[in-house]
PDB file of C-alpha atoms in Angstrom:
ATOM      1  CA  MET A   1      -8.861  12.158  -5.747  1.00  0.00           C
ATOM      2  CA  LEU A   2      -7.734   9.450  -8.126  1.00  0.00           C
ATOM      3  CA  THR A   3      -9.745   7.861 -10.894  1.00  0.00           C
ATOM      4  CA  ILE A   4      -8.974   4.190 -11.428  1.00  0.00           C
ATOM      5  CA  TYR A   5     -10.129   2.709 -14.733  1.00  0.00           C
ATOM      6  CA  THR A   6     -10.541  -1.052 -14.466  1.00  0.00           C
ATOM      7  CA  LYS A   7     -11.644  -4.064 -16.506  1.00  0.00           C
ATOM      8  CA  PRO A   8     -13.582  -7.120 -15.291  1.00  0.00           C
ATOM      9  CA  GLY A   9     -11.374 -10.090 -14.436  1.00  0.00           C
ATOM     10  CA  CYS A  10      -8.232  -7.933 -14.381  1.00  0.00           C
ATOM     11  CA  HIS A  11      -5.881  -9.162 -11.642  1.00  0.00           C
ATOM     12  CA  PRO A  12      -3.692  -5.994 -11.647  1.00  0.00           C
ATOM     13  CA  CYS A  13      -6.913  -3.970 -11.345  1.00  0.00           C
ATOM     14  CA  ARG A  14      -7.987  -5.916  -8.250  1.00  0.00           C
ATOM     15  CA  LEU A  15      -4.540  -5.470  -6.703  1.00  0.00           C
ATOM     16  CA  THR A  16      -4.639  -1.732  -7.422  1.00  0.00           C
ATOM     17  CA  ILE A  17      -8.053  -1.312  -5.768  1.00  0.00           C
ATOM     18  CA  LYS A  18      -6.966  -3.435  -2.792  1.00  0.00           C
ATOM     19  CA  THR A  19      -3.795  -1.352  -2.354  1.00  0.00           C
ATOM     20  CA  ALA A  20      -5.686   1.939  -2.743  1.00  0.00           C
ATOM     21  CA  ASN A  21      -8.068   0.821   0.005  1.00  0.00           C
ATOM     22  CA  LYS A  22      -5.182  -0.247   2.263  1.00  0.00           C
ATOM     23  CA  LEU A  23      -3.535   3.147   1.797  1.00  0.00           C
ATOM     24  CA  GLY A  24      -6.803   4.981   2.457  1.00  0.00           C
ATOM     25  CA  LEU A  25      -6.738   6.714  -0.917  1.00  0.00           C
ATOM     26  CA  ASN A  26      -9.714   8.739  -2.079  1.00  0.00           C
ATOM     27  CA  TYR A  27     -10.644   7.335  -5.499  1.00  0.00           C
ATOM     28  CA  GLN A  28     -13.454   6.554  -7.852  1.00  0.00           C
ATOM     29  CA  GLU A  29     -13.493   3.413  -9.957  1.00  0.00           C
ATOM     30  CA  LYS A  30     -14.707   3.582 -13.553  1.00  0.00           C
ATOM     31  CA  PRO A  31     -15.018   0.884 -16.227  1.00  0.00           C
ATOM     32  CA  ALA A  32     -12.221   1.223 -18.782  1.00  0.00           C
ATOM     33  CA  LYS A  33     -14.430  -0.065 -21.608  1.00  0.00           C
ATOM     34  CA  GLU A  34     -16.637   3.027 -21.301  1.00  0.00           C
ATOM     35  CA  HIS A  35     -13.643   5.385 -21.573  1.00  0.00           C
ATOM     36  CA  THR A  36     -11.394   3.764 -24.205  1.00  0.00           C
ATOM     37  CA  GLY A  37     -11.121   6.937 -26.293  1.00  0.00           C
ATOM     38  CA  TYR A  38     -10.003   9.029 -23.334  1.00  0.00           C
ATOM     39  CA  LEU A  39      -7.545   6.383 -22.165  1.00  0.00           C
ATOM     40  CA  ALA A  40      -6.089   6.143 -25.676  1.00  0.00           C
ATOM     41  CA  THR A  41      -5.412   9.898 -25.661  1.00  0.00           C
ATOM     42  CA  LEU A  42      -3.414   9.337 -22.477  1.00  0.00           C
ATOM     43  CA  GLY A  43      -1.383   6.660 -24.269  1.00  0.00           C
ATOM     44  CA  HIS A  44      -2.564   3.716 -22.189  1.00  0.00           C
ATOM     45  CA  ALA A  45      -3.779   0.468 -23.717  1.00  0.00           C
ATOM     46  CA  SER A  46      -3.868  -1.797 -20.655  1.00  0.00           C
ATOM     47  CA  ALA A  47      -5.705  -1.642 -17.358  1.00  0.00           C
ATOM     48  CA  PRO A  48      -5.701  -0.431 -14.753  1.00  0.00           C
ATOM     49  CA  VAL A  49      -5.143   3.202 -15.619  1.00  0.00           C
ATOM     50  CA  ILE A  50      -4.833   5.635 -12.731  1.00  0.00           C
ATOM     51  CA  VAL A  51      -5.340   9.370 -13.240  1.00  0.00           C
ATOM     52  CA  ASP A  52      -4.855  12.027 -10.572  1.00  0.00           C
ATOM     53  CA  GLU A  53      -6.602  15.404 -10.293  1.00  0.00           C
ATOM     54  CA  ALA A  54      -3.769  17.132 -12.173  1.00  0.00           C
ATOM     55  CA  GLY A  55      -4.197  14.763 -15.132  1.00  0.00           C
ATOM     56  CA  ASN A  56      -1.042  12.744 -14.472  1.00  0.00           C
ATOM     57  CA  SER A  57      -1.525   9.093 -15.285  1.00  0.00           C
ATOM     58  CA  PHE A  58       0.089   5.677 -15.176  1.00  0.00           C
ATOM     59  CA  SER A  59      -1.029   2.165 -15.942  1.00  0.00           C
ATOM     60  CA  GLY A  60      -0.525  -1.246 -14.427  1.00  0.00           C
ATOM     61  CA  PHE A  61      -0.212  -2.287 -10.817  1.00  0.00           C
ATOM     62  CA  ARG A  62       2.254   0.254  -9.400  1.00  0.00           C
ATOM     63  CA  PRO A  63       2.165   0.202  -5.589  1.00  0.00           C
ATOM     64  CA  ASP A  64       5.117   2.614  -5.533  1.00  0.00           C
ATOM     65  CA  LYS A  65       3.118   5.253  -7.407  1.00  0.00           C
ATOM     66  CA  LEU A  66       0.033   4.616  -5.294  1.00  0.00           C
ATOM     67  CA  ARG A  67       2.102   5.202  -2.142  1.00  0.00           C
ATOM     68  CA  GLN A  68       3.284   8.519  -3.626  1.00  0.00           C
ATOM     69  CA  ALA A  69      -0.356   9.533  -4.067  1.00  0.00           C
ATOM     70  CA  ALA A  70      -1.163   8.759  -0.428  1.00  0.00           C
TER      71      ALA A  70
END
């Protein structure tokens, strides 16, 4: 399962969720503003941030990485 941290009004966030749905990915969406400390420890300052079960993470709209997770 992926965790996708998003912000309101974030176009890359909407594209990430849309792509995750298209690919049939199992994910949970969480608001980035409630997890800023955690996201900072991962080294990410912009949304969306995607974290897999192993703790690997990336940020931004990355359909290539989402396909790898499928």
